[in-house]
Structure formats: structure tokens, C-alpha cells
Amino acid sequence: MQNGFLGVGEDIALENVTMRFGTFVAVRDVSVTIEPGEFFSFLGPSGCGKTTLLRLISGFIEPITGRIRIGGKDMAGISPNRRPTALIFQNLALFPLMPVWENIAFGLEVRGVDKATRKKRAMELLELIAMPEAPDKRIAELSGGQRQRVAIARALAVEPKVMLLDEPLSALDLKLRQHMRSELRAIQKRTGVTFVYITHDQGEALTMSDRVAVMSRGRIEQIGTSSDVYNNPATSFVASFVGENNPFFGRIVRTMNGTAQIETPIGPLRGRNARDLGEGDEAILFVRPERLRLSDDEPGPADNLIESAVSRANFEGPFAHIFLGGADGRDIILHAPNDGSMPVLPAGAPAKVTFAAADAVVLPRGELASE
């Protein structure tokens, strides 16, 4: 195992890649470069094309048009077993009749590596995944999280330059998924292998990734760091898919100093003019629930004011999720921290909500993730 695999990841470049199955276009003109040693996630709802991209990178299917390069080498016509990639499926596909070490070393056996070398490599990888005591255990004796780690070790055994992971945590319960996020990220950091991760789970993508590509209908809507896609969404789809957001629909009536004022059914609201929209443009103002504040005070000059009535409130320990009636039938959601100052608001109680223009973003009207 060369230097514990440190620094062995290679870059991946997709250039104008399109894939269709019959008349259905699964991937539309996708271009993206993934850096060597990066943890990169494709995030999106079912059917958006993210798994198809993984299959294209791995070589199980070839694009209709476009080019895929790994480490600068064109992958056209190169079969999966000759690519510098390893793929981990949702079901893991471990062998129940083999002990753990043989599962890990299986790919080396296929390559003709002798038994002593295979076992030595398996033991090194068991140390890497913090399971040195488990070489002779059967798969049925392992927990769900341990099986995940064995699958990762088996993939690493063949020293791939790129690890491809197709929603590998989807079958785990919530607490184990959260634990395995940190485990996966730690393993990726220790090895330096390029990780390409497919998920519909925003928490997974935002927690683990160096960068995230948000996808919809076969296209990439935005590529950026977790902070970028959450705080500075580029499209209405990204704003509505990544985390919770309150959308307010309307038309821009004024722009000034990087902000836009939008006339909505509940009155004028202002936010950051992220796409340099002009007067008369149809737009949506988005503001996160955690950016809203309950207040009895008059709003400041940079603040927006919404007056409504409480429809319900859900208490969840550190936060209360307060729902206010919206003019278009959509609830306005506010996350109030349980800091001792949170008022008790029964259903039907009037409420004033304020938020700063800097905490809201105005984007062109487009498809929302829920539509």
C-alpha cells in the first residue's frame, strides 16, 4: 500500500456529456472538473441523472456525446475493469461465506496476487478502517456500519485513483448514517483518493463534500462549496431543494445598490439581487427559516416586515418550528431557537416577523424542487 494511499487521487473531467435512453435524456450537456483528491458530491432528487453520471464515469455505459477524462486520459472505449476507479453500490455486494479479510482482498485475488500479499494488504486496510480485530469474522457478524467500512476497504484494496459511491448509506438508520458520514470523510482524507459521491440526502452532501453539484432533470444547476449552494443559491431549484426556504413570488418594482424590491401578495419585500434582475422581471424572494425573527419592535431601515397569524408550532427541543399563514396558501416557516426568550404562540395568535434584506435572495422565477 503506497504511502497509505496518500495523494493518489486523480482528476475527472466531463466535457459536454449527454446520455439518453431511447427518447429520454438522462444527462444533458454536463461539463464539470473534479480535482485530484477532492470529495465531490452529485446531489439531486430521484431521476435527475446523478446515478447515470456515475455509471458513465465508471464505464458501464458510454455517453452519446461528449468526453470523459480521468487523470487526463480519454476514457472512450475503456472498459470498467481497466479504469482507475472502484465502485461501491447501495447493496454493498459483500460475500457472506467469506471471512472479512477475504472479502477485502477479493479484487486482488482476481488480479492473481498471492495469498500472503493479499492477507497483508487486507490487514493494512483493516487498520485503516479501524477494524483490526475483524479479519476472520463473517459478514453476518458485522453491524451495518462495519459492513460499510469493509466495502470501502475492498474497494481501496485495488488502489483506485477514483472511488465512486452510489448512495452507500441509504439503507442505514439515521444515527448510523450520521456516524458514517464522518467515517467516510476521515477515510477519504487519510487516503487522498478522489471520492465521487451520489446522494439525494442534503445532509450527507453538505457535511462531507469539498464541493457539491446540484442536479435537476439531467442538468447541473449549480456547483460550489456547501456554504455556496446553501447561502448563495444560483437558481430557484437550488434554493428550494437545498435546505428549507420560504419563497415569496412577485415582480421586481425597484433595484438599488445590489438589492431588489419585489411586490408580493403580502406586500413589498427586499433581498439581495443575486442575478442582476431588472424592474418588471418576475422573481422569487427566498429567505431561510432560521433568518426570520419574531419581534414586537418596528423593523429597522434594512429590515422586511411580515404580519400574519400562527397556524401551528412544533416544538423539537433546541428549536421550535413556527408556521404562519401565507397569502398564497403556503405556510411561512420560522425556526426559533429555544434560548429561554421564545414566546409561547398558540394557533391563531398574531405575529410580526422581520428579516434583513441581506439575509434574503431574489432569483428569477423558475421551477421549484417541490413542483
CSV table of C-alpha atoms in Angstrom, one decimal:
chain,number,residue,atom,x,y,z
A,1,MET,CA,0.0,0.0,0.0
A,2,GLN,CA,1.9,3.0,-1.2
A,3,ASN,CA,2.2,5.7,1.5
A,4,GLY,CA,-1.1,4.7,2.9
A,5,PHE,CA,-2.7,5.7,-0.4
A,6,LEU,CA,-1.9,9.4,0.4
A,7,GLY,CA,-2.1,11.7,-2.6
A,8,VAL,CA,-3.1,9.1,-5.2
A,9,GLY,CA,-6.4,10.6,-6.4
A,10,GLU,CA,-6.7,11.8,-10.0
A,11,ASP,CA,-8.9,14.5,-11.6
A,12,ILE,CA,-12.0,13.8,-13.6
A,13,ALA,CA,-13.2,16.0,-16.4
A,14,LEU,CA,-16.6,15.7,-18.0
A,15,GLU,CA,-16.9,17.7,-21.2
A,16,ASN,CA,-20.3,18.3,-22.7
A,17,VAL,CA,-21.5,14.9,-21.7
A,18,THR,CA,-25.0,13.8,-22.9
A,19,MET,CA,-26.7,10.4,-22.3
A,20,ARG,CA,-30.1,9.3,-23.4
A,21,PHE,CA,-32.1,6.1,-23.2
A,22,GLY,CA,-34.4,5.9,-26.2
A,23,THR,CA,-36.2,9.3,-26.2
A,24,PHE,CA,-35.4,10.0,-22.5
A,25,VAL,CA,-32.5,12.3,-22.0
A,26,ALA,CA,-30.9,11.3,-18.6
A,27,VAL,CA,-27.9,13.7,-18.8
A,28,ARG,CA,-27.9,16.9,-20.7
A,29,ASP,CA,-24.6,18.6,-21.8
A,30,VAL,CA,-22.9,18.2,-18.5
A,31,SER,CA,-19.4,19.8,-18.0
A,32,VAL,CA,-17.5,19.6,-14.7
A,33,THR,CA,-14.0,19.1,-13.5
A,34,ILE,CA,-13.4,17.2,-10.2
A,35,GLU,CA,-10.0,17.9,-8.7
A,36,PRO,CA,-7.5,15.2,-7.6
A,37,GLY,CA,-8.2,14.1,-4.0
A,38,GLU,CA,-11.5,16.0,-3.9
A,39,PHE,CA,-14.6,14.8,-2.1
A,40,PHE,CA,-17.2,15.7,-4.7
A,41,SER,CA,-21.0,15.0,-4.5
A,42,PHE,CA,-23.7,15.0,-7.1
A,43,LEU,CA,-26.9,16.0,-5.2
A,44,GLY,CA,-30.4,15.8,-6.5
A,45,PRO,CA,-33.8,14.1,-6.5
A,46,SER,CA,-34.5,10.7,-7.9
A,47,GLY,CA,-34.4,10.7,-11.7
A,48,CYS,CA,-32.2,13.8,-12.0
A,49,GLY,CA,-29.3,11.9,-13.7
A,50,LYS,CA,-26.8,11.6,-10.9
A,51,THR,CA,-26.5,7.8,-11.0
A,52,THR,CA,-26.3,7.9,-14.8
A,53,LEU,CA,-23.2,10.2,-14.4
A,54,LEU,CA,-21.6,7.7,-12.0
A,55,ARG,CA,-22.2,4.8,-14.5
A,56,LEU,CA,-20.7,7.0,-17.2
A,57,ILE,CA,-17.6,7.7,-15.2
A,58,SER,CA,-17.2,4.0,-14.2
A,59,GLY,CA,-17.5,2.9,-17.8
A,60,PHE,CA,-20.6,0.8,-17.5
A,61,ILE,CA,-22.2,3.0,-20.2
A,62,GLU,CA,-20.7,5.3,-22.8
A,63,PRO,CA,-22.0,8.8,-23.5
A,64,ILE,CA,-24.0,9.6,-26.6
A,65,THR,CA,-21.9,12.8,-27.0
A,66,GLY,CA,-19.1,14.4,-25.0
A,67,ARG,CA,-15.9,13.2,-23.5
A,68,ILE,CA,-14.8,11.8,-20.1
A,69,ARG,CA,-11.2,12.0,-18.9
A,70,ILE,CA,-9.6,10.6,-15.8
A,71,GLY,CA,-6.1,11.8,-15.0
A,72,GLY,CA,-6.0,13.5,-18.4
A,73,LYS,CA,-6.7,10.2,-20.3
A,74,ASP,CA,-9.7,9.9,-22.5
A,75,MET,CA,-11.9,7.0,-21.2
A,76,ALA,CA,-13.7,6.4,-24.6
A,77,GLY,CA,-13.7,2.6,-25.2
A,78,ILE,CA,-12.0,1.7,-21.9
A,79,SER,CA,-13.9,-1.0,-20.0
A,80,PRO,CA,-14.8,-0.6,-16.3
A,81,ASN,CA,-12.2,-3.1,-15.2
A,82,ARG,CA,-9.4,-1.1,-17.0
A,83,ARG,CA,-10.4,2.2,-15.5
A,84,PRO,CA,-8.7,3.6,-12.3
A,85,THR,CA,-12.0,3.5,-10.5
A,86,ALA,CA,-13.7,1.5,-7.8
A,87,LEU,CA,-17.5,1.5,-7.4
A,88,ILE,CA,-19.4,0.9,-4.2
A,89,PHE,CA,-23.1,0.0,-4.7
A,90,GLN,CA,-26.0,0.6,-2.4
A,91,ASN,CA,-26.3,-3.1,-1.5
A,92,LEU,CA,-22.5,-3.4,-0.9
A,93,ALA,CA,-22.5,-6.9,-2.5
A,94,LEU,CA,-20.3,-8.5,0.1
A,95,PHE,CA,-19.7,-12.3,0.1
A,96,PRO,CA,-21.4,-13.8,3.2
A,97,LEU,CA,-19.4,-17.1,3.1
A,98,MET,CA,-16.0,-15.4,3.1
A,99,PRO,CA,-14.3,-14.0,6.2
A,100,VAL,CA,-13.8,-10.3,6.2
A,101,TRP,CA,-10.2,-10.3,5.1
A,102,GLU,CA,-11.0,-12.4,2.0
A,103,ASN,CA,-13.9,-10.0,1.1
A,104,ILE,CA,-11.4,-7.1,1.3
A,105,ALA,CA,-8.8,-9.0,-0.8
A,106,PHE,CA,-11.1,-10.4,-3.4
A,107,GLY,CA,-10.2,-7.9,-6.1
A,108,LEU,CA,-6.5,-8.7,-5.6
A,109,GLU,CA,-7.3,-12.4,-5.9
A,110,VAL,CA,-8.9,-11.8,-9.2
A,111,ARG,CA,-5.7,-10.0,-10.3
A,112,GLY,CA,-3.6,-13.0,-9.4
A,113,VAL,CA,-2.0,-11.6,-6.3
A,114,ASP,CA,-0.6,-14.4,-4.0
A,115,LYS,CA,-2.4,-15.2,-0.7
A,116,ALA,CA,0.3,-13.8,1.7
A,117,THR,CA,0.3,-10.5,-0.1
A,118,ARG,CA,-3.5,-10.4,-0.2
A,119,LYS,CA,-3.8,-11.0,3.5
A,120,LYS,CA,-1.1,-8.4,4.4
A,121,ARG,CA,-2.9,-5.8,2.3
A,122,ALA,CA,-6.2,-6.7,3.9
A,123,MET,CA,-4.7,-6.3,7.4
A,124,GLU,CA,-3.3,-2.9,6.5
A,125,LEU,CA,-6.8,-1.8,5.3
A,126,LEU,CA,-8.5,-3.2,8.4
A,127,GLU,CA,-6.2,-0.9,10.4
A,128,LEU,CA,-7.2,2.0,8.1
A,129,ILE,CA,-10.9,1.4,8.7
A,130,ALA,CA,-10.4,0.9,12.5
A,131,MET,CA,-11.4,-2.8,12.4
A,132,PRO,CA,-8.1,-4.6,13.1
A,133,GLU,CA,-9.8,-7.3,15.2
A,134,ALA,CA,-12.2,-8.5,12.5
A,135,PRO,CA,-10.2,-10.3,9.8
A,136,ASP,CA,-11.8,-13.7,10.5
A,137,LYS,CA,-15.3,-12.6,11.2
A,138,ARG,CA,-18.2,-13.4,8.8
A,139,ILE,CA,-20.2,-10.6,7.2
A,140,ALA,CA,-23.3,-11.7,9.2
A,141,GLU,CA,-21.4,-10.9,12.4
A,142,LEU,CA,-20.9,-7.3,11.5
A,143,SER,CA,-23.0,-4.2,12.1
A,144,GLY,CA,-24.3,-2.1,9.3
A,145,GLY,CA,-21.6,0.5,9.8
A,146,GLN,CA,-18.9,-2.2,9.8
A,147,ARG,CA,-20.1,-3.7,6.6
A,148,GLN,CA,-19.9,-0.2,5.0
A,149,ARG,CA,-16.3,0.1,6.1
A,150,VAL,CA,-15.5,-3.4,4.8
A,151,ALA,CA,-17.0,-2.4,1.4
A,152,ILE,CA,-14.8,0.7,1.4
A,153,ALA,CA,-11.7,-1.3,2.3
A,154,ARG,CA,-12.4,-3.8,-0.5
A,155,ALA,CA,-12.6,-1.0,-3.0
A,156,LEU,CA,-9.4,0.5,-1.7
A,157,ALA,CA,-7.5,-2.8,-1.9
A,158,VAL,CA,-7.0,-2.4,-5.7
A,159,GLU,CA,-5.5,1.1,-5.2
A,160,PRO,CA,-8.0,3.0,-7.3
A,161,LYS,CA,-7.4,6.6,-8.2
A,162,VAL,CA,-11.1,7.4,-8.0
A,163,MET,CA,-13.8,6.0,-5.6
A,164,LEU,CA,-17.4,6.1,-6.9
A,165,LEU,CA,-20.1,5.8,-4.2
A,166,ASP,CA,-23.7,5.3,-5.2
A,167,GLU,CA,-25.8,6.3,-2.1
A,168,PRO,CA,-24.0,3.8,0.1
A,169,LEU,CA,-25.6,5.0,3.3
A,170,SER,CA,-29.2,4.9,2.2
A,171,ALA,CA,-30.1,1.6,4.0
A,172,LEU,CA,-28.7,2.7,7.4
A,173,ASP,CA,-30.7,4.2,10.2
A,174,LEU,CA,-30.4,8.0,10.9
A,175,LYS,CA,-27.8,7.8,13.7
A,176,LEU,CA,-25.6,5.3,11.9
A,177,ARG,CA,-25.8,7.4,8.7
A,178,GLN,CA,-24.6,10.4,10.6
A,179,HIS,CA,-21.8,8.5,12.2
A,180,MET,CA,-20.7,7.0,8.8
A,181,ARG,CA,-20.5,10.5,7.3
A,182,SER,CA,-17.6,11.4,9.5
A,183,GLU,CA,-16.1,7.9,9.0
A,184,LEU,CA,-16.2,8.2,5.2
A,185,ARG,CA,-14.8,11.7,5.2
A,186,ALA,CA,-12.0,10.7,7.6
A,187,ILE,CA,-11.1,7.7,5.3
A,188,GLN,CA,-11.1,9.9,2.2
A,189,LYS,CA,-8.8,12.4,3.9
A,190,ARG,CA,-6.4,9.7,5.0
A,191,THR,CA,-6.2,8.1,1.6
A,192,GLY,CA,-6.2,11.1,-0.7
A,193,VAL,CA,-8.3,9.1,-3.2
A,194,THR,CA,-10.8,11.2,-5.2
A,195,PHE,CA,-14.3,10.4,-4.0
A,196,VAL,CA,-17.3,11.0,-6.2
A,197,TYR,CA,-20.5,10.6,-4.1
A,198,ILE,CA,-24.1,10.2,-5.3
A,199,THR,CA,-26.9,11.2,-2.9
A,200,HIS,CA,-30.3,12.7,-2.6
A,201,ASP,CA,-29.6,13.5,1.1
A,202,GLN,CA,-28.6,17.1,1.5
A,203,GLY,CA,-27.1,16.5,5.0
A,204,GLU,CA,-24.7,13.9,3.5
A,205,ALA,CA,-23.6,16.2,0.7
A,206,LEU,CA,-23.3,19.4,2.7
A,207,THR,CA,-21.5,17.6,5.6
A,208,MET,CA,-18.9,15.6,3.7
A,209,SER,CA,-18.1,17.4,0.4
A,210,ASP,CA,-15.5,19.8,-0.7
A,211,ARG,CA,-17.9,20.8,-3.5
A,212,VAL,CA,-21.4,19.8,-4.5
A,213,ALA,CA,-23.1,19.8,-7.9
A,214,VAL,CA,-26.9,20.2,-7.5
A,215,MET,CA,-28.7,18.5,-10.4
A,216,SER,CA,-32.2,18.7,-11.8
A,217,ARG,CA,-33.7,17.0,-15.0
A,218,GLY,CA,-30.2,15.9,-16.2
A,219,ARG,CA,-28.6,19.3,-15.8
A,220,ILE,CA,-26.2,20.8,-13.3
A,221,GLU,CA,-28.0,23.7,-11.7
A,222,GLN,CA,-25.0,24.9,-9.5
A,223,ILE,CA,-21.5,23.8,-8.5
A,224,GLY,CA,-20.0,25.2,-5.3
A,225,THR,CA,-19.0,24.6,-1.7
A,226,SER,CA,-21.6,23.5,0.8
A,227,SER,CA,-21.7,27.1,2.0
A,228,ASP,CA,-22.1,28.5,-1.5
A,229,VAL,CA,-25.0,26.3,-2.5
A,230,TYR,CA,-26.8,26.9,0.8
A,231,ASN,CA,-26.2,30.6,1.3
A,232,ASN,CA,-25.9,31.7,-2.3
A,233,PRO,CA,-28.2,29.6,-4.4
A,234,ALA,CA,-28.0,30.3,-8.2
A,235,THR,CA,-31.5,29.2,-9.2
A,236,SER,CA,-34.9,28.8,-7.7
A,237,PHE,CA,-34.5,25.0,-7.9
A,238,VAL,CA,-31.3,25.1,-5.8
A,239,ALA,CA,-32.9,27.5,-3.3
A,240,SER,CA,-35.9,25.2,-2.8
A,241,PHE,CA,-34.1,21.9,-2.9
A,242,VAL,CA,-31.1,22.5,-0.6
A,243,GLY,CA,-32.5,23.0,2.9
A,244,GLU,CA,-35.7,24.7,3.8
A,245,ASN,CA,-36.6,28.1,2.3
A,246,ASN,CA,-39.6,30.4,2.3
A,247,PRO,CA,-40.4,31.5,-1.3
A,248,PHE,CA,-42.3,34.8,-2.0
A,249,PHE,CA,-43.5,35.3,-5.6
A,250,GLY,CA,-43.9,38.6,-7.3
A,251,ARG,CA,-42.5,41.2,-9.7
A,252,ILE,CA,-39.5,43.5,-9.2
A,253,VAL,CA,-40.5,47.1,-8.8
A,254,ARG,CA,-37.2,48.6,-7.8
A,255,THR,CA,-33.4,47.8,-7.8
A,256,MET,CA,-30.7,49.7,-5.9
A,257,ASN,CA,-27.2,49.0,-4.6
A,258,GLY,CA,-27.3,45.3,-5.2
A,259,THR,CA,-30.8,44.8,-3.8
A,260,ALA,CA,-34.2,44.3,-5.4
A,261,GLN,CA,-37.6,45.1,-4.1
A,262,ILE,CA,-40.3,42.6,-5.1
A,263,GLU,CA,-44.0,43.3,-4.8
A,264,THR,CA,-45.7,40.2,-3.4
A,265,PRO,CA,-49.2,39.3,-2.2
A,266,ILE,CA,-48.2,40.1,1.4
A,267,GLY,CA,-46.6,43.5,0.4
A,268,PRO,CA,-43.1,44.7,-0.7
A,269,LEU,CA,-40.1,42.7,0.3
A,270,ARG,CA,-36.4,43.3,-0.4
A,271,GLY,CA,-33.4,41.0,-0.8
A,272,ARG,CA,-30.1,40.6,-2.5
A,273,ASN,CA,-30.3,40.9,-6.3
A,274,ALA,CA,-28.2,37.8,-7.0
A,275,ARG,CA,-28.8,37.7,-10.7
A,276,ASP,CA,-28.9,41.4,-11.6
A,277,LEU,CA,-32.6,41.4,-12.3
A,278,GLY,CA,-34.4,44.5,-13.6
A,279,GLU,CA,-37.7,46.2,-12.9
A,280,GLY,CA,-40.6,44.3,-14.2
A,281,ASP,CA,-38.9,40.9,-14.1
A,282,GLU,CA,-40.9,38.1,-12.5
A,283,ALA,CA,-38.9,36.8,-9.5
A,284,ILE,CA,-39.0,34.8,-6.2
A,285,LEU,CA,-37.5,36.1,-2.9
A,286,PHE,CA,-36.2,33.3,-0.7
A,287,VAL,CA,-35.4,33.6,3.0
A,288,ARG,CA,-34.3,30.7,5.2
A,289,PRO,CA,-36.5,29.9,8.3
A,290,GLU,CA,-33.5,30.5,10.6
A,291,ARG,CA,-33.1,34.0,9.3
A,292,LEU,CA,-36.6,35.1,10.4
A,293,ARG,CA,-37.1,36.7,13.7
A,294,LEU,CA,-40.2,37.2,15.9
A,295,SER,CA,-40.4,40.8,17.1
A,296,ASP,CA,-42.7,43.3,18.6
A,297,ASP,CA,-40.4,46.1,17.6
A,298,GLU,CA,-40.7,48.2,14.5
A,299,PRO,CA,-38.3,46.9,11.8
A,300,GLY,CA,-35.1,48.8,11.1
A,301,PRO,CA,-34.5,50.5,7.7
A,302,ALA,CA,-32.8,47.4,6.3
A,303,ASP,CA,-35.5,45.0,7.5
A,304,ASN,CA,-38.6,43.5,6.0
A,305,LEU,CA,-41.8,43.0,7.9
A,306,ILE,CA,-44.4,40.3,7.6
A,307,GLU,CA,-47.5,40.4,9.7
A,308,SER,CA,-49.5,37.1,9.9
A,309,ALA,CA,-51.1,34.7,12.3
A,310,VAL,CA,-49.7,31.5,13.7
A,311,SER,CA,-51.2,28.3,12.2
A,312,ARG,CA,-49.3,25.9,14.4
A,313,ALA,CA,-46.0,25.4,16.2
A,314,ASN,CA,-43.9,22.2,16.6
A,315,PHE,CA,-41.5,22.0,19.5
A,316,GLU,CA,-38.4,20.0,18.7
A,317,GLY,CA,-36.0,20.5,21.7
A,318,PRO,CA,-33.5,23.1,20.7
A,319,PHE,CA,-35.8,24.7,18.2
A,320,ALA,CA,-39.5,25.4,17.7
A,321,HIS,CA,-40.8,25.3,14.1
A,322,ILE,CA,-43.4,28.0,13.9
A,323,PHE,CA,-45.8,28.1,10.9
A,324,LEU,CA,-47.5,31.3,9.9
A,325,GLY,CA,-50.3,31.6,7.3
A,326,GLY,CA,-49.2,32.8,3.9
A,327,ALA,CA,-51.1,34.8,1.3
A,328,ASP,CA,-50.8,32.1,-1.4
A,329,GLY,CA,-51.7,29.2,0.8
A,330,ARG,CA,-48.1,28.3,1.6
A,331,ASP,CA,-47.1,28.4,5.2
A,332,ILE,CA,-44.3,30.7,6.2
A,333,ILE,CA,-41.8,28.7,8.3
A,334,LEU,CA,-39.7,30.2,11.1
A,335,HIS,CA,-37.1,28.3,13.2
A,336,ALA,CA,-37.0,29.9,16.7
A,337,PRO,CA,-34.1,28.8,19.0
A,338,ASN,CA,-35.1,27.6,22.4
A,339,ASP,CA,-32.9,30.1,24.2
A,340,GLY,CA,-35.3,31.0,27.0
A,341,SER,CA,-36.8,34.0,25.3
A,342,MET,CA,-39.0,32.2,22.9
A,343,PRO,CA,-42.7,33.3,23.3
A,344,VAL,CA,-45.5,30.8,23.5
A,345,LEU,CA,-47.7,31.4,20.5
A,346,PRO,CA,-50.9,29.5,20.3
A,347,ALA,CA,-52.7,28.8,17.0
A,348,GLY,CA,-54.4,32.0,15.7
A,349,ALA,CA,-52.1,34.4,17.6
A,350,PRO,CA,-50.9,37.4,15.6
A,351,ALA,CA,-47.2,37.6,14.9
A,352,LYS,CA,-44.7,40.0,13.5
A,353,VAL,CA,-41.8,38.6,11.6
A,354,THR,CA,-38.8,40.6,10.4
A,355,PHE,CA,-35.7,39.7,8.4
A,356,ALA,CA,-32.8,41.7,6.9
A,357,ALA,CA,-32.6,42.3,3.2
A,358,ALA,CA,-29.1,40.9,3.3
A,359,ASP,CA,-30.5,37.6,4.6
A,360,ALA,CA,-32.8,37.1,1.6
A,361,VAL,CA,-32.0,36.4,-2.1
A,362,VAL,CA,-34.0,37.4,-5.1
A,363,LEU,CA,-33.8,35.0,-8.1
A,364,PRO,CA,-35.5,34.7,-11.5
A,365,ARG,CA,-38.8,32.9,-11.3
A,366,GLY,CA,-38.2,29.2,-12.1
A,367,GLU,CA,-39.0,25.6,-11.2
A,368,LEU,CA,-39.1,24.8,-7.5
A,369,ALA,CA,-38.0,21.4,-6.2
A,370,SER,CA,-41.4,20.7,-4.8
A,371,GLU,CA,-43.2,21.3,-8.1
